[in-house]
């Protein structure tokens, strides 16, 4: 009797333990899903939002997205909010709209000037999108960027990712910004956002226009691609391939390292930034004499003057894109963190650069110049 009872209890336990194993009731097969790789959000004339989604169709050669032979599907929809527009798109489709594979979010520059939070908050609240999704601002109409194939042949979504990645087409002037970084900087009062701005190009589909800097969730100004290099140097994020020109010579920046010293004097932040660059000579104009010390000095002055302009503009707008406020966490009470934008505007910032030229090679071996004069040749 006891043996039978034990067997019944054991069987009951096994049945109970197998119940959680049947957890695949809500899974959708891959052939019943449409994987969105790029999401675009732009403003319409009636203060609503239009979303653009691009979906790869690797097995289809039929007409899709408004053209014959396209391997992707492009859909746009107007709604009161982004979620409302996405829901309207789902109503049109016979398959599930899957946002888990999105690689890039294109945000209309006009919306960014008004504030991005109402249009991106859904991505964090519902966790629909990967946190490493790239974020870029678009200057102009988005239609061409979604309705044309990529000129270099990548699948939908991959092209934009490679455009910013250091291991592919990324350079120091292409500031890579992820979705999680956008929200981290928004909720941290000691730093502000810097997001790349793209514009249309008839051949390469899009090109870099600059980087927009923010105050809170609103874009308030833009740095040129050359000025973005200062941000990369100060924050130690520089990609080791950047060409600068001075004295009609081109040098490649191989390495950079910046040290920030922060202190408070008389309730005023004092910031000293010392950066070191390692460079190599790439090219020089014909007949130009090479003086390494003079070339290093020219690069130092060029970048220091550029940095002075960038600091003046961002301080005036109270936009600490360099994340310098994080160096004052132990110097300011937490109650004063919200006052950092005003403190940043009044801060004293001293930026000095020291560059070192390496591997000049044959250019230095030719003395006194890389191309001897006519008189020297006669000798």
Coordinates of C-alpha atoms in Angstrom, one line a residue:
X1 CA 0.0 0.0 0.0
X2 CA 2.8 2.4 0.9
X3 CA 4.7 1.5 -2.2
X4 CA 1.6 2.3 -4.4
X5 CA 1.2 5.6 -2.5
X6 CA 4.8 6.5 -3.1
X7 CA 4.5 5.7 -6.8
X8 CA 1.4 8.0 -7.1
X9 CA 3.2 10.8 -5.3
X10 CA 6.2 10.4 -7.5
X11 CA 4.0 10.4 -10.6
X12 CA 2.2 13.5 -9.4
X13 CA 5.5 15.3 -8.8
X14 CA 6.7 14.4 -12.3
X15 CA 3.5 15.8 -13.9
X16 CA 3.9 19.1 -11.9
X17 CA 7.5 19.4 -12.9
X18 CA 6.7 18.9 -16.6
X19 CA 4.2 21.7 -16.7
X20 CA 6.7 24.6 -16.9
X21 CA 8.5 22.8 -19.8
X22 CA 5.6 23.5 -22.1
X23 CA 6.6 27.2 -22.4
X24 CA 6.8 27.5 -26.2
X25 CA 3.1 28.2 -26.7
X26 CA 3.7 31.8 -27.8
X27 CA 6.8 31.3 -30.0
X28 CA 6.5 32.5 -33.6
X29 CA 8.4 30.6 -36.3
X30 CA 11.0 32.6 -38.3
X31 CA 8.9 32.2 -41.4
X32 CA 6.0 34.0 -39.6
X33 CA 8.1 37.0 -38.7
X34 CA 9.3 40.1 -40.5
X35 CA 12.6 41.3 -39.1
X36 CA 12.9 45.1 -39.1
X37 CA 16.5 46.2 -39.4
X38 CA 16.1 50.0 -39.6
X39 CA 13.5 52.3 -38.0
X40 CA 13.1 55.9 -39.1
X41 CA 11.0 58.5 -37.1
X42 CA 10.2 61.9 -38.7
X43 CA 7.8 64.7 -38.1
X44 CA 4.8 65.4 -40.4
X45 CA 3.3 68.8 -41.2
X46 CA 0.3 68.2 -38.9
X47 CA 2.5 67.6 -35.8
X48 CA 2.1 63.8 -36.1
X49 CA 5.0 61.3 -36.6
X50 CA 5.7 59.1 -39.6
X51 CA 7.7 55.9 -39.1
X52 CA 9.7 54.1 -41.7
X53 CA 10.6 50.4 -41.4
X54 CA 12.9 48.5 -43.7
X55 CA 12.6 44.7 -43.8
X56 CA 15.0 42.4 -45.7
X57 CA 13.5 39.7 -48.0
X58 CA 16.5 37.5 -48.8
X59 CA 14.4 34.9 -50.6
X60 CA 12.3 37.2 -52.7
X61 CA 13.1 38.7 -56.1
X62 CA 9.5 39.9 -56.7
X63 CA 8.3 43.5 -56.5
X64 CA 8.5 44.8 -53.0
X65 CA 8.9 48.2 -51.4
X66 CA 7.8 50.0 -54.5
X67 CA 10.2 48.6 -57.1
X68 CA 10.9 45.5 -59.2
X69 CA 13.6 43.1 -58.1
X70 CA 14.2 44.6 -54.6
X71 CA 15.3 42.3 -51.8
X72 CA 13.7 44.4 -49.1
X73 CA 10.3 45.8 -48.1
X74 CA 9.9 49.4 -47.1
X75 CA 6.8 50.6 -45.2
X76 CA 5.9 54.0 -43.8
X77 CA 3.0 54.9 -41.6
X78 CA 1.7 58.1 -39.9
X79 CA 0.4 58.0 -36.3
X80 CA -0.1 60.1 -33.2
X81 CA 2.9 58.4 -31.6
X82 CA 5.6 55.9 -32.7
X83 CA 3.8 53.0 -31.0
X84 CA 0.5 54.0 -32.6
X85 CA 2.1 54.0 -36.1
X86 CA 3.8 50.6 -35.4
X87 CA 0.5 49.2 -34.4
X88 CA -1.1 50.4 -37.6
X89 CA 1.7 48.7 -39.6
X90 CA 1.0 45.4 -37.8
X91 CA -2.6 45.7 -38.8
X92 CA -1.6 45.6 -42.5
X93 CA 0.7 42.6 -42.3
X94 CA 0.1 38.8 -42.4
X95 CA 3.2 38.2 -40.4
X96 CA 4.5 39.4 -37.0
X97 CA 6.6 42.6 -37.0
X98 CA 9.8 41.8 -35.1
X99 CA 11.8 44.8 -33.8
X100 CA 14.5 42.7 -32.0
X101 CA 16.9 42.8 -35.0
X102 CA 16.9 46.6 -35.5
X103 CA 20.4 47.9 -36.1
X104 CA 19.9 51.6 -36.6
X105 CA 17.3 54.3 -35.6
X106 CA 17.1 57.3 -37.9
X107 CA 15.6 60.3 -36.0
X108 CA 14.4 63.4 -37.8
X109 CA 16.6 66.4 -36.9
X110 CA 13.4 68.5 -36.5
X111 CA 12.1 66.1 -33.9
X112 CA 15.5 66.1 -32.1
X113 CA 15.4 69.9 -31.8
X114 CA 12.0 69.6 -30.1
X115 CA 13.0 66.7 -27.9
X116 CA 13.7 63.0 -28.6
X117 CA 12.3 61.5 -25.3
X118 CA 8.6 61.3 -26.4
X119 CA 9.7 59.4 -29.5
X120 CA 12.3 57.0 -28.1
X121 CA 10.9 56.3 -24.6
X122 CA 8.9 53.3 -25.9
X123 CA 12.2 51.5 -26.8
X124 CA 13.3 51.5 -23.2
X125 CA 9.9 51.0 -21.5
X126 CA 8.9 47.9 -23.6
X127 CA 12.5 46.8 -24.4
X128 CA 11.5 46.2 -28.0
X129 CA 14.8 47.2 -29.5
X130 CA 18.4 46.0 -28.8
X131 CA 20.2 48.4 -26.5
X132 CA 23.2 48.5 -28.8
X133 CA 21.1 49.9 -31.7
X134 CA 22.9 52.8 -33.4
X135 CA 21.2 56.2 -33.3
X136 CA 21.7 58.9 -35.9
X137 CA 20.0 62.1 -36.9
X138 CA 18.8 62.7 -40.4
X139 CA 18.8 66.1 -42.1
X140 CA 16.3 66.2 -44.9
X141 CA 13.8 63.6 -46.2
X142 CA 14.1 60.0 -45.2
X143 CA 12.4 58.4 -48.1
X144 CA 15.5 57.9 -50.3
X145 CA 17.4 56.3 -47.4
X146 CA 14.7 53.7 -47.0
X147 CA 13.6 53.1 -50.5
X148 CA 16.9 52.7 -52.4
X149 CA 19.2 49.7 -52.2
X150 CA 22.6 50.1 -50.6
X151 CA 25.3 50.9 -53.3
X152 CA 27.9 48.5 -51.8
X153 CA 25.5 45.5 -51.6
X154 CA 25.1 44.9 -47.9
X155 CA 21.9 43.5 -46.5
X156 CA 19.4 46.0 -45.0
X157 CA 20.7 47.4 -41.7
X158 CA 24.3 46.2 -42.1
X159 CA 25.4 49.1 -44.2
X160 CA 24.5 51.8 -41.6
X161 CA 26.2 49.8 -38.9
X162 CA 29.4 49.4 -40.9
X163 CA 29.4 53.1 -41.7
X164 CA 30.2 53.9 -38.0
X165 CA 32.1 50.8 -36.8
X166 CA 35.8 51.3 -36.3
X167 CA 36.6 47.9 -37.9
X168 CA 34.9 49.0 -41.1
X169 CA 34.1 52.5 -42.4
X170 CA 34.3 54.3 -39.1
X171 CA 36.7 57.2 -38.5
X172 CA 37.2 59.7 -35.7
X173 CA 34.8 62.1 -37.3
X174 CA 32.0 59.6 -37.3
X175 CA 30.8 59.6 -33.7
X176 CA 29.2 56.2 -32.9
X177 CA 26.3 56.5 -30.5
X178 CA 24.2 53.6 -29.2
X179 CA 20.7 53.7 -27.8
X180 CA 21.8 52.9 -24.3
X181 CA 24.3 55.7 -24.3
X182 CA 21.6 58.2 -25.4
X183 CA 19.5 57.4 -22.3
X184 CA 22.5 57.2 -20.0
X185 CA 23.6 60.7 -20.9
X186 CA 20.0 62.0 -20.7
X187 CA 19.5 60.8 -17.2
X188 CA 23.0 61.8 -16.0
X189 CA 23.0 65.5 -15.2
X190 CA 26.9 65.5 -15.5
X191 CA 27.0 64.9 -19.3
X192 CA 25.1 65.5 -22.5
X193 CA 24.6 63.7 -25.8
X194 CA 26.5 64.0 -29.0
X195 CA 24.7 62.2 -31.9
X196 CA 25.9 62.0 -35.6
X197 CA 23.9 63.8 -38.3
X198 CA 23.6 62.3 -41.7
X199 CA 22.3 63.8 -44.9
X200 CA 21.4 62.4 -48.3
X201 CA 24.0 61.6 -51.0
X202 CA 22.9 60.6 -54.5
X203 CA 25.8 58.0 -54.9
X204 CA 26.6 56.6 -51.4
X205 CA 23.0 57.1 -50.1
X206 CA 24.1 59.2 -47.1
X207 CA 27.0 61.1 -45.8
X208 CA 28.2 62.7 -42.6
X209 CA 27.2 66.3 -42.0
X210 CA 28.4 66.6 -38.4
X211 CA 27.4 65.8 -34.9
X212 CA 24.5 67.4 -33.0
X213 CA 25.0 68.3 -29.3
X214 CA 22.2 68.3 -26.8
X215 CA 20.9 69.9 -23.7
X216 CA 18.6 67.4 -22.1
X217 CA 16.7 65.7 -24.9
X218 CA 16.9 68.7 -27.3
X219 CA 19.5 69.2 -30.0
X220 CA 20.8 72.8 -29.6
X221 CA 23.7 72.9 -32.0
X222 CA 26.1 71.0 -34.2
X223 CA 29.8 70.3 -34.5
X224 CA 31.5 69.9 -37.9
X225 CA 33.2 66.5 -38.6
X226 CA 36.6 68.1 -37.9
X227 CA 35.4 69.5 -34.6
X228 CA 34.1 66.1 -33.6
X229 CA 37.7 65.0 -33.5
X230 CA 38.2 67.1 -30.4
X231 CA 35.5 65.1 -28.7
X232 CA 37.1 61.8 -29.6
X233 CA 40.5 63.0 -28.3
X234 CA 39.2 64.3 -24.9
X235 CA 37.0 61.2 -24.3
X236 CA 39.7 58.8 -25.4
X237 CA 37.5 57.3 -28.1
X238 CA 39.5 58.2 -31.1
X239 CA 39.7 55.6 -33.9
X240 CA 43.4 55.1 -34.8
X241 CA 43.1 56.4 -38.4
X242 CA 42.6 60.2 -38.8
X243 CA 44.3 62.4 -41.3
X244 CA 45.2 66.0 -40.5
X245 CA 46.8 68.5 -42.8
X246 CA 49.3 71.2 -41.8
X247 CA 52.1 72.9 -43.8
X248 CA 50.8 71.1 -46.9
X249 CA 51.6 67.8 -45.3
X250 CA 49.3 65.0 -44.3
X251 CA 49.8 63.1 -41.0
X252 CA 48.0 60.1 -39.7
X253 CA 47.1 60.1 -36.0
X254 CA 48.0 56.6 -34.7
X255 CA 47.3 57.0 -31.0
X256 CA 45.9 59.5 -28.6
X257 CA 45.6 59.7 -24.8
X258 CA 44.1 62.5 -22.8
X259 CA 44.3 63.1 -19.0
X260 CA 41.8 65.3 -17.2
X261 CA 42.6 67.0 -13.9
X262 CA 39.6 68.6 -12.2
X263 CA 39.3 70.8 -9.1
X264 CA 37.1 73.4 -7.6
X265 CA 38.5 76.9 -6.7
X266 CA 36.2 79.5 -5.2
X267 CA 33.0 77.6 -6.3
X268 CA 34.3 77.5 -9.9
X269 CA 35.3 74.3 -11.7
X270 CA 38.9 74.3 -13.0
X271 CA 39.7 71.8 -15.7
X272 CA 43.1 71.0 -17.2
X273 CA 43.3 68.6 -20.1
X274 CA 46.6 67.3 -21.4
X275 CA 46.5 65.2 -24.6
X276 CA 49.3 63.3 -26.3
X277 CA 49.1 62.3 -30.0
X278 CA 51.4 59.9 -31.9
X279 CA 51.5 60.6 -35.6
X280 CA 53.2 59.3 -38.8
X281 CA 53.8 61.2 -42.0
X282 CA 51.6 60.1 -44.9
X283 CA 52.3 62.6 -47.7
X284 CA 53.7 66.1 -48.3
X285 CA 53.6 68.6 -51.1
X286 CA 56.3 68.4 -53.7
X287 CA 59.4 70.5 -52.8
X288 CA 58.4 71.2 -49.2
X289 CA 61.1 71.0 -46.6
X290 CA 60.2 68.8 -43.6
X291 CA 61.0 70.0 -40.1
X292 CA 59.5 67.5 -37.6
X293 CA 59.4 70.0 -34.8
X294 CA 57.8 72.7 -36.9
X295 CA 55.2 70.2 -38.2
X296 CA 54.4 69.0 -34.7
X297 CA 53.9 72.6 -33.6
X298 CA 51.6 73.3 -36.5
X299 CA 49.4 70.3 -35.5
X300 CA 49.4 71.3 -31.9
X301 CA 48.2 74.9 -32.7
X302 CA 45.7 73.6 -35.3
X303 CA 43.9 71.3 -32.8
X304 CA 44.3 73.6 -29.8
X305 CA 42.6 76.4 -31.7
X306 CA 39.8 74.1 -32.8
X307 CA 39.4 72.8 -29.3
X308 CA 39.1 76.4 -27.9
X309 CA 36.2 77.1 -30.4
X310 CA 34.4 73.9 -29.4
X311 CA 34.7 74.5 -25.7
X312 CA 33.5 78.0 -26.0
X313 CA 30.4 77.0 -28.0
X314 CA 29.4 74.1 -25.7
X315 CA 30.0 76.1 -22.6
X316 CA 27.8 78.9 -23.9
X317 CA 25.1 76.3 -24.6
X318 CA 25.7 74.5 -21.2
X319 CA 26.2 71.2 -23.1
X320 CA 28.9 69.1 -21.5
X321 CA 29.4 66.6 -24.3
X322 CA 32.9 65.8 -23.1
X323 CA 31.5 64.2 -19.9
X324 CA 33.8 66.4 -17.8
X325 CA 31.2 66.6 -15.1
X326 CA 31.8 63.0 -14.2
X327 CA 35.3 64.0 -12.9
X328 CA 33.6 66.2 -10.3
X329 CA 31.5 63.4 -8.7
X330 CA 33.8 63.3 -5.6
X331 CA 34.3 67.1 -5.6
X332 CA 30.6 68.2 -5.6
X333 CA 27.8 67.1 -3.3
X334 CA 25.1 65.0 -5.0
X335 CA 22.6 67.8 -4.4
X336 CA 24.6 70.1 -6.8
X337 CA 24.7 67.6 -9.7
X338 CA 21.7 69.3 -11.3
X339 CA 23.6 72.6 -11.3
X340 CA 26.4 71.2 -13.4
X341 CA 25.2 72.7 -16.7
X342 CA 25.5 76.2 -15.2
X343 CA 28.8 75.3 -13.5
X344 CA 30.2 74.0 -16.8
X345 CA 29.4 77.3 -18.5
X346 CA 31.5 79.2 -15.9
X347 CA 34.3 76.5 -15.8
X348 CA 37.9 77.4 -16.6
X349 CA 39.1 74.9 -19.2
X350 CA 42.8 74.7 -20.2
X351 CA 43.5 72.3 -23.1
X352 CA 47.1 71.6 -24.2
X353 CA 48.2 69.1 -26.9
X354 CA 51.6 67.4 -27.3
X355 CA 52.1 65.6 -30.6
X356 CA 55.0 63.3 -31.6
X357 CA 55.9 62.5 -35.2
X358 CA 57.1 59.0 -35.8
X359 CA 58.2 57.0 -38.9
X360 CA 58.8 59.8 -41.3
X361 CA 60.9 57.4 -43.4
X362 CA 62.3 58.6 -46.7
X363 CA 60.9 62.1 -46.3
X364 CA 63.5 62.8 -43.6
X365 CA 66.4 61.0 -45.3
X366 CA 66.4 63.5 -48.2
X367 CA 68.4 66.4 -46.9
X368 CA 67.9 69.4 -47.0
X369 CA 64.5 68.8 -48.7
X370 CA 62.5 66.0 -50.2
X371 CA 63.1 67.3 -53.7
X372 CA 66.5 68.8 -54.2
X373 CA 66.6 72.2 -56.1
X374 CA 67.7 72.5 -59.6
X375 CA 71.0 74.0 -58.6
X376 CA 71.7 71.0 -56.4
X377 CA 70.9 68.6 -59.3
X378 CA 73.4 70.4 -61.5
X379 CA 76.1 69.7 -58.9

